[in-house]
Amino acid sequence: MTYIEDNEISNSAKTHAVNYLQNVEISERYRTQLFQWVGTYLDENTLENIIAYKKSADWDHPFESIRSEAEKDLELTTLYASRGEQYKIDLMVFEGNLLVLFNELLSKAKEHLEEKIVAH
């Protein structure tokens, strides 16, 4: 299994997202979907399981596949947002920040996996 060594990035990313979602005024359906996305893509254990699955399934490019799925899943969350929420700049920036945090976490996981491979 791949472990993401920098727990500070993982914990702070998820904590930041959860705190924001608990305090922002958005519809409950949209909030629920965003919480699910955060729980999947900003949770270290869940992300490790996704990476392990992708690698065991002999995917050619598991990290690119995961990144693509995360982006698509985040786009789908907007289907649960009201029309007004879809155009709020603060929410657009937040979603962009979610992707940045996810990419940092995924990069750390990839680096750690490459280090383990080189070490063996």
mmCIF file with all atom_site columns, C-alpha atoms in Angstrom, residues 1-119:
data_model
loop_
_atom_site.group_PDB
_atom_site.id
_atom_site.type_symbol
_atom_site.label_atom_id
_atom_site.label_alt_id
_atom_site.label_comp_id
_atom_site.label_asym_id
_atom_site.label_entity_id
_atom_site.label_seq_id
_atom_site.pdbx_PDB_ins_code
_atom_site.Cartn_x
_atom_site.Cartn_y
_atom_site.Cartn_z
_atom_site.occupancy
_atom_site.B_iso_or_equiv
_atom_site.pdbx_formal_charge
_atom_site.auth_seq_id
_atom_site.auth_comp_id
_atom_site.auth_asym_id
_atom_site.auth_atom_id
_atom_site.pdbx_PDB_model_num
ATOM 1   C CA . MET A 1 1   ? 0.000   0.000  0.000   1.00 0.00 ? 1   MET A CA 1
ATOM 2   C CA . THR A 1 2   ? 1.167   3.546  -0.683  1.00 0.00 ? 2   THR A CA 1
ATOM 3   C CA . TYR A 1 3   ? 1.460   5.788  2.320   1.00 0.00 ? 3   TYR A CA 1
ATOM 4   C CA . ILE A 1 4   ? 1.372   9.536  2.158   1.00 0.00 ? 4   ILE A CA 1
ATOM 5   C CA . GLU A 1 5   ? 4.154   10.575 4.500   1.00 0.00 ? 5   GLU A CA 1
ATOM 6   C CA . ASP A 1 6   ? 3.309   14.215 4.871   1.00 0.00 ? 6   ASP A CA 1
ATOM 7   C CA . ASN A 1 7   ? 0.284   13.844 7.141   1.00 0.00 ? 7   ASN A CA 1
ATOM 8   C CA . GLU A 1 8   ? 0.328   17.577 7.745   1.00 0.00 ? 8   GLU A CA 1
ATOM 9   C CA . ILE A 1 9   ? -0.672  18.237 4.138   1.00 0.00 ? 9   ILE A CA 1
ATOM 10  C CA . SER A 1 10  ? -3.341  15.563 4.246   1.00 0.00 ? 10  SER A CA 1
ATOM 11  C CA . ASN A 1 11  ? -4.794  16.625 7.586   1.00 0.00 ? 11  ASN A CA 1
ATOM 12  C CA . SER A 1 12  ? -4.664  20.348 6.902   1.00 0.00 ? 12  SER A CA 1
ATOM 13  C CA . ALA A 1 13  ? -6.216  19.957 3.438   1.00 0.00 ? 13  ALA A CA 1
ATOM 14  C CA . LYS A 1 14  ? -9.120  17.920 4.699   1.00 0.00 ? 14  LYS A CA 1
ATOM 15  C CA . THR A 1 15  ? -9.543  20.068 7.814   1.00 0.00 ? 15  THR A CA 1
ATOM 16  C CA . HIS A 1 16  ? -9.533  23.256 5.744   1.00 0.00 ? 16  HIS A CA 1
ATOM 17  C CA . ALA A 1 17  ? -12.156 21.882 3.370   1.00 0.00 ? 17  ALA A CA 1
ATOM 18  C CA . VAL A 1 18  ? -14.388 20.521 6.135   1.00 0.00 ? 18  VAL A CA 1
ATOM 19  C CA . ASN A 1 19  ? -14.228 23.779 8.105   1.00 0.00 ? 19  ASN A CA 1
ATOM 20  C CA . TYR A 1 20  ? -15.154 25.777 5.040   1.00 0.00 ? 20  TYR A CA 1
ATOM 21  C CA . LEU A 1 21  ? -18.042 23.468 4.159   1.00 0.00 ? 21  LEU A CA 1
ATOM 22  C CA . GLN A 1 22  ? -19.409 23.616 7.695   1.00 0.00 ? 22  GLN A CA 1
ATOM 23  C CA . ASN A 1 23  ? -19.508 27.412 7.609   1.00 0.00 ? 23  ASN A CA 1
ATOM 24  C CA . VAL A 1 24  ? -20.432 28.351 4.057   1.00 0.00 ? 24  VAL A CA 1
ATOM 25  C CA . GLU A 1 25  ? -24.033 29.046 3.133   1.00 0.00 ? 25  GLU A CA 1
ATOM 26  C CA . ILE A 1 26  ? -24.904 26.515 0.445   1.00 0.00 ? 26  ILE A CA 1
ATOM 27  C CA . SER A 1 27  ? -27.694 24.059 -0.178  1.00 0.00 ? 27  SER A CA 1
ATOM 28  C CA . GLU A 1 28  ? -27.570 20.813 1.783   1.00 0.00 ? 28  GLU A CA 1
ATOM 29  C CA . ARG A 1 29  ? -27.489 18.660 -1.363  1.00 0.00 ? 29  ARG A CA 1
ATOM 30  C CA . TYR A 1 30  ? -24.465 20.538 -2.684  1.00 0.00 ? 30  TYR A CA 1
ATOM 31  C CA . ARG A 1 31  ? -22.770 20.478 0.733   1.00 0.00 ? 31  ARG A CA 1
ATOM 32  C CA . THR A 1 32  ? -23.327 16.713 0.987   1.00 0.00 ? 32  THR A CA 1
ATOM 33  C CA . GLN A 1 33  ? -21.761 16.126 -2.414  1.00 0.00 ? 33  GLN A CA 1
ATOM 34  C CA . LEU A 1 34  ? -18.766 18.300 -1.592  1.00 0.00 ? 34  LEU A CA 1
ATOM 35  C CA . PHE A 1 35  ? -18.296 16.468 1.722   1.00 0.00 ? 35  PHE A CA 1
ATOM 36  C CA . GLN A 1 36  ? -18.302 13.178 -0.201  1.00 0.00 ? 36  GLN A CA 1
ATOM 37  C CA . TRP A 1 37  ? -15.684 14.498 -2.608  1.00 0.00 ? 37  TRP A CA 1
ATOM 38  C CA . VAL A 1 38  ? -13.497 15.703 0.259   1.00 0.00 ? 38  VAL A CA 1
ATOM 39  C CA . GLY A 1 39  ? -13.941 12.370 2.036   1.00 0.00 ? 39  GLY A CA 1
ATOM 40  C CA . THR A 1 40  ? -12.811 10.526 -1.067  1.00 0.00 ? 40  THR A CA 1
ATOM 41  C CA . TYR A 1 41  ? -10.029 12.662 -2.477  1.00 0.00 ? 41  TYR A CA 1
ATOM 42  C CA . LEU A 1 42  ? -8.635  14.545 0.525   1.00 0.00 ? 42  LEU A CA 1
ATOM 43  C CA . ASP A 1 43  ? -8.715  11.622 2.929   1.00 0.00 ? 43  ASP A CA 1
ATOM 44  C CA . GLU A 1 44  ? -5.328  9.918  3.140   1.00 0.00 ? 44  GLU A CA 1
ATOM 45  C CA . ASN A 1 45  ? -6.648  6.409  3.787   1.00 0.00 ? 45  ASN A CA 1
ATOM 46  C CA . THR A 1 46  ? -9.237  6.527  1.048   1.00 0.00 ? 46  THR A CA 1
ATOM 47  C CA . LEU A 1 47  ? -6.736  7.927  -1.439  1.00 0.00 ? 47  LEU A CA 1
ATOM 48  C CA . GLU A 1 48  ? -4.236  5.195  -0.526  1.00 0.00 ? 48  GLU A CA 1
ATOM 49  C CA . ASN A 1 49  ? -6.903  2.565  -1.182  1.00 0.00 ? 49  ASN A CA 1
ATOM 50  C CA . ILE A 1 50  ? -7.742  4.108  -4.557  1.00 0.00 ? 50  ILE A CA 1
ATOM 51  C CA . ILE A 1 51  ? -4.052  4.118  -5.526  1.00 0.00 ? 51  ILE A CA 1
ATOM 52  C CA . ALA A 1 52  ? -3.632  0.500  -4.423  1.00 0.00 ? 52  ALA A CA 1
ATOM 53  C CA . TYR A 1 53  ? -6.691  -0.533 -6.437  1.00 0.00 ? 53  TYR A CA 1
ATOM 54  C CA . LYS A 1 54  ? -5.552  1.287  -9.564  1.00 0.00 ? 54  LYS A CA 1
ATOM 55  C CA . LYS A 1 55  ? -2.082  -0.237 -9.344  1.00 0.00 ? 55  LYS A CA 1
ATOM 56  C CA . SER A 1 56  ? -3.426  -3.741 -8.715  1.00 0.00 ? 56  SER A CA 1
ATOM 57  C CA . ALA A 1 57  ? -5.725  -3.434 -11.699 1.00 0.00 ? 57  ALA A CA 1
ATOM 58  C CA . ASP A 1 58  ? -2.605  -2.935 -13.890 1.00 0.00 ? 58  ASP A CA 1
ATOM 59  C CA . TRP A 1 59  ? -3.615  0.496  -15.038 1.00 0.00 ? 59  TRP A CA 1
ATOM 60  C CA . ASP A 1 60  ? -1.014  2.083  -17.283 1.00 0.00 ? 60  ASP A CA 1
ATOM 61  C CA . HIS A 1 61  ? -1.240  5.475  -15.638 1.00 0.00 ? 61  HIS A CA 1
ATOM 62  C CA . PRO A 1 62  ? -2.929  5.151  -12.243 1.00 0.00 ? 62  PRO A CA 1
ATOM 63  C CA . PHE A 1 63  ? -2.126  8.652  -10.996 1.00 0.00 ? 63  PHE A CA 1
ATOM 64  C CA . GLU A 1 64  ? -3.389  10.360 -14.139 1.00 0.00 ? 64  GLU A CA 1
ATOM 65  C CA . SER A 1 65  ? -6.523  8.223  -13.951 1.00 0.00 ? 65  SER A CA 1
ATOM 66  C CA . ILE A 1 66  ? -7.132  9.216  -10.333 1.00 0.00 ? 66  ILE A CA 1
ATOM 67  C CA . ARG A 1 67  ? -6.547  12.885 -11.125 1.00 0.00 ? 67  ARG A CA 1
ATOM 68  C CA . SER A 1 68  ? -8.986  12.740 -14.025 1.00 0.00 ? 68  SER A CA 1
ATOM 69  C CA . GLU A 1 69  ? -11.638 11.030 -11.893 1.00 0.00 ? 69  GLU A CA 1
ATOM 70  C CA . ALA A 1 70  ? -11.229 13.601 -9.116  1.00 0.00 ? 70  ALA A CA 1
ATOM 71  C CA . GLU A 1 71  ? -11.690 16.465 -11.578 1.00 0.00 ? 71  GLU A CA 1
ATOM 72  C CA . LYS A 1 72  ? -14.753 14.864 -13.152 1.00 0.00 ? 72  LYS A CA 1
ATOM 73  C CA . ASP A 1 73  ? -16.271 14.041 -9.769  1.00 0.00 ? 73  ASP A CA 1
ATOM 74  C CA . LEU A 1 74  ? -15.808 17.630 -8.627  1.00 0.00 ? 74  LEU A CA 1
ATOM 75  C CA . GLU A 1 75  ? -17.465 18.887 -11.802 1.00 0.00 ? 75  GLU A CA 1
ATOM 76  C CA . LEU A 1 76  ? -20.396 16.579 -11.120 1.00 0.00 ? 76  LEU A CA 1
ATOM 77  C CA . THR A 1 77  ? -20.877 18.070 -7.656  1.00 0.00 ? 77  THR A CA 1
ATOM 78  C CA . THR A 1 78  ? -21.972 21.305 -9.305  1.00 0.00 ? 78  THR A CA 1
ATOM 79  C CA . LEU A 1 79  ? -25.052 19.487 -10.587 1.00 0.00 ? 79  LEU A CA 1
ATOM 80  C CA . TYR A 1 80  ? -26.270 19.614 -6.989  1.00 0.00 ? 80  TYR A CA 1
ATOM 81  C CA . ALA A 1 81  ? -25.645 23.343 -6.642  1.00 0.00 ? 81  ALA A CA 1
ATOM 82  C CA . SER A 1 82  ? -28.380 25.866 -7.209  1.00 0.00 ? 82  SER A CA 1
ATOM 83  C CA . ARG A 1 83  ? -28.013 28.183 -10.182 1.00 0.00 ? 83  ARG A CA 1
ATOM 84  C CA . GLY A 1 84  ? -26.901 30.972 -7.879  1.00 0.00 ? 84  GLY A CA 1
ATOM 85  C CA . GLU A 1 85  ? -24.318 28.750 -6.214  1.00 0.00 ? 85  GLU A CA 1
ATOM 86  C CA . GLN A 1 86  ? -22.885 27.704 -9.570  1.00 0.00 ? 86  GLN A CA 1
ATOM 87  C CA . TYR A 1 87  ? -21.924 31.295 -10.300 1.00 0.00 ? 87  TYR A CA 1
ATOM 88  C CA . LYS A 1 88  ? -20.622 32.353 -6.886  1.00 0.00 ? 88  LYS A CA 1
ATOM 89  C CA . ILE A 1 89  ? -16.986 33.281 -7.274  1.00 0.00 ? 89  ILE A CA 1
ATOM 90  C CA . ASP A 1 90  ? -16.165 32.186 -3.700  1.00 0.00 ? 90  ASP A CA 1
ATOM 91  C CA . LEU A 1 91  ? -17.375 28.661 -4.437  1.00 0.00 ? 91  LEU A CA 1
ATOM 92  C CA . MET A 1 92  ? -15.501 28.561 -7.730  1.00 0.00 ? 92  MET A CA 1
ATOM 93  C CA . VAL A 1 93  ? -12.302 29.543 -5.933  1.00 0.00 ? 93  VAL A CA 1
ATOM 94  C CA . PHE A 1 94  ? -12.986 26.960 -3.212  1.00 0.00 ? 94  PHE A CA 1
ATOM 95  C CA . GLU A 1 95  ? -13.433 24.208 -5.806  1.00 0.00 ? 95  GLU A CA 1
ATOM 96  C CA . GLY A 1 96  ? -10.200 25.293 -7.480  1.00 0.00 ? 96  GLY A CA 1
ATOM 97  C CA . ASN A 1 97  ? -8.459  25.163 -4.122  1.00 0.00 ? 97  ASN A CA 1
ATOM 98  C CA . LEU A 1 98  ? -9.831  21.658 -3.546  1.00 0.00 ? 98  LEU A CA 1
ATOM 99  C CA . LEU A 1 99  ? -8.141  20.523 -6.746  1.00 0.00 ? 99  LEU A CA 1
ATOM 100 C CA . VAL A 1 100 ? -4.870  22.182 -5.737  1.00 0.00 ? 100 VAL A CA 1
ATOM 101 C CA . LEU A 1 101 ? -4.960  20.456 -2.345  1.00 0.00 ? 101 LEU A CA 1
ATOM 102 C CA . PHE A 1 102 ? -5.801  17.139 -3.996  1.00 0.00 ? 102 PHE A CA 1
ATOM 103 C CA . ASN A 1 103 ? -2.957  17.493 -6.502  1.00 0.00 ? 103 ASN A CA 1
ATOM 104 C CA . GLU A 1 104 ? -0.492  18.213 -3.689  1.00 0.00 ? 104 GLU A CA 1
ATOM 105 C CA . LEU A 1 105 ? -1.650  15.137 -1.800  1.00 0.00 ? 105 LEU A CA 1
ATOM 106 C CA . LEU A 1 106 ? -1.511  12.961 -4.910  1.00 0.00 ? 106 LEU A CA 1
ATOM 107 C CA . SER A 1 107 ? 1.980   14.236 -5.775  1.00 0.00 ? 107 SER A CA 1
ATOM 108 C CA . LYS A 1 108 ? 3.211   13.339 -2.295  1.00 0.00 ? 108 LYS A CA 1
ATOM 109 C CA . ALA A 1 109 ? 1.748   9.853  -2.666  1.00 0.00 ? 109 ALA A CA 1
ATOM 110 C CA . LYS A 1 110 ? 3.409   9.427  -6.058  1.00 0.00 ? 110 LYS A CA 1
ATOM 111 C CA . GLU A 1 111 ? 6.792   10.623 -4.743  1.00 0.00 ? 111 GLU A CA 1
ATOM 112 C CA . HIS A 1 112 ? 6.572   8.253  -1.816  1.00 0.00 ? 112 HIS A CA 1
ATOM 113 C CA . LEU A 1 113 ? 5.725   5.323  -4.081  1.00 0.00 ? 113 LEU A CA 1
ATOM 114 C CA . GLU A 1 114 ? 8.624   6.141  -6.424  1.00 0.00 ? 114 GLU A CA 1
ATOM 115 C CA . GLU A 1 115 ? 11.004  6.313  -3.432  1.00 0.00 ? 115 GLU A CA 1
ATOM 116 C CA . LYS A 1 116 ? 9.865   2.875  -2.290  1.00 0.00 ? 116 LYS A CA 1
ATOM 117 C CA . ILE A 1 117 ? 10.395  1.421  -5.768  1.00 0.00 ? 117 ILE A CA 1
ATOM 118 C CA . VAL A 1 118 ? 13.895  2.913  -6.054  1.00 0.00 ? 118 VAL A CA 1
ATOM 119 C CA . ALA A 1 119 ? 14.779  1.664  -2.557  1.00 0.00 ? 119 ALA A CA 1
#
